[in-house]
GROMACS .gro file of C-alpha atoms in nm:
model
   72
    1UNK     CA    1 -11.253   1.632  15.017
    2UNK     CA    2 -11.080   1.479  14.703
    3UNK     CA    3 -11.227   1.210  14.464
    4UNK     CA    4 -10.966   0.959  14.296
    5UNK     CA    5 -11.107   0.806  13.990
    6UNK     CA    6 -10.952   0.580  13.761
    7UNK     CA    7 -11.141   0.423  13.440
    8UNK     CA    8 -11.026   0.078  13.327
    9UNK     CA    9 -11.145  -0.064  13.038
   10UNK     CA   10 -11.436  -0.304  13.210
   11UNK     CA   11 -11.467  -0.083  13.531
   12UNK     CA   12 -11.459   0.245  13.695
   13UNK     CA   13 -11.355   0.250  14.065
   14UNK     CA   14 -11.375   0.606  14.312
   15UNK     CA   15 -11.208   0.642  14.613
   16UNK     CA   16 -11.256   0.932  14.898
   17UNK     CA   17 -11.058   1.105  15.123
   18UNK     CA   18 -10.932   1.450  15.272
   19UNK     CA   19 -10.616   1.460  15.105
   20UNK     CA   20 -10.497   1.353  14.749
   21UNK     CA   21 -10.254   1.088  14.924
   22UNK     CA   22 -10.577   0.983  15.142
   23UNK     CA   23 -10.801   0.910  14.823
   24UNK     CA   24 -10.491   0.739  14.645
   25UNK     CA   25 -10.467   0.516  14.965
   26UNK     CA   26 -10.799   0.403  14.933
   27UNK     CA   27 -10.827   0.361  14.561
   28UNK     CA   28 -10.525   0.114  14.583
   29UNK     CA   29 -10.714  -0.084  14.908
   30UNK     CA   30 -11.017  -0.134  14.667
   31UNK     CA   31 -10.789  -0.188  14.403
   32UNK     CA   32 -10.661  -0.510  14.624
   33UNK     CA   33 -10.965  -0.600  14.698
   34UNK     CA   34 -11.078  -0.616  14.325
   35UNK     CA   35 -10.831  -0.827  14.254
   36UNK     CA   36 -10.906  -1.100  14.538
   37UNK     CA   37 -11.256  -1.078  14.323
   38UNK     CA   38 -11.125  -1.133  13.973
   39UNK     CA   39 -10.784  -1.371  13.987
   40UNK     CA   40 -10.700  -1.241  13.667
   41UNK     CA   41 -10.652  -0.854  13.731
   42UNK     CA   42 -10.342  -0.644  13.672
   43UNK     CA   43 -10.154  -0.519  13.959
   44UNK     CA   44 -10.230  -0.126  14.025
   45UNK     CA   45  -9.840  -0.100  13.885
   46UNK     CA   46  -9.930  -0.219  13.550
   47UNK     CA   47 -10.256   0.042  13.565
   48UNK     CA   48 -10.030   0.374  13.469
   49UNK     CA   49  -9.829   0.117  13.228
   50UNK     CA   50 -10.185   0.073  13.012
   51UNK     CA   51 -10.205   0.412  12.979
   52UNK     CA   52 -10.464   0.443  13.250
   53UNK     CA   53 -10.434   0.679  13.501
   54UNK     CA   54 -10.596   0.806  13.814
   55UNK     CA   55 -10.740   1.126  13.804
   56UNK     CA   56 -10.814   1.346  14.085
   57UNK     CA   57 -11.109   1.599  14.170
   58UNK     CA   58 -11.210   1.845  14.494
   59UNK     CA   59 -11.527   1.769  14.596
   60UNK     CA   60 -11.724   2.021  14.826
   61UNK     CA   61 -12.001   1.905  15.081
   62UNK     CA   62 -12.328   2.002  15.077
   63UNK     CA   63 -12.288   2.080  14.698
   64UNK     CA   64 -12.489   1.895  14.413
   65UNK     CA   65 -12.229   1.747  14.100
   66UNK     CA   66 -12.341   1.678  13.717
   67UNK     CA   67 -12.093   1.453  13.556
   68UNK     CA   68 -11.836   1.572  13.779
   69UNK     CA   69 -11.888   1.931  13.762
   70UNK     CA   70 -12.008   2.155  14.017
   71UNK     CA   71 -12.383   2.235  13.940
   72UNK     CA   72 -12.436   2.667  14.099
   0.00000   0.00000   0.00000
């Protein structure tokens, strides 16, 4: 499973999925759905523009995570 995360400056927003494409997918479908929520947000275009990018991590079920790392 892969995580997309991407850190604006007022939020941080996750997105799941089996493939790196997947999570991307669904990251951009809540992005769109952000925006209906605040009229004034960037488009996901301007995102990389800012300097903000998304950044991806494997995630493995049935395993416990501390700030993103794999706890053993």
């Amino acid at each position: 499973m892969i995580k997309a995360r991407l850190e604006t400056r007022n939020f941080m927003f996750e997105a799941y999925g089996s493939t790196k494409e997947e999570a991307l997918a669904c990251l951009i479908n809540g992005w769109k759905n952000h925006c209906k929520d605040y009229k004034n947000a960037s488009s996901f275009e301007d995102i990389s523009v800012n300097g903000e990018e998304v950044c991806y991590f494997e995630i493995l079920k049935g395993k416990c995570y501390r700030d993103n790392e794999l706890v053993i």
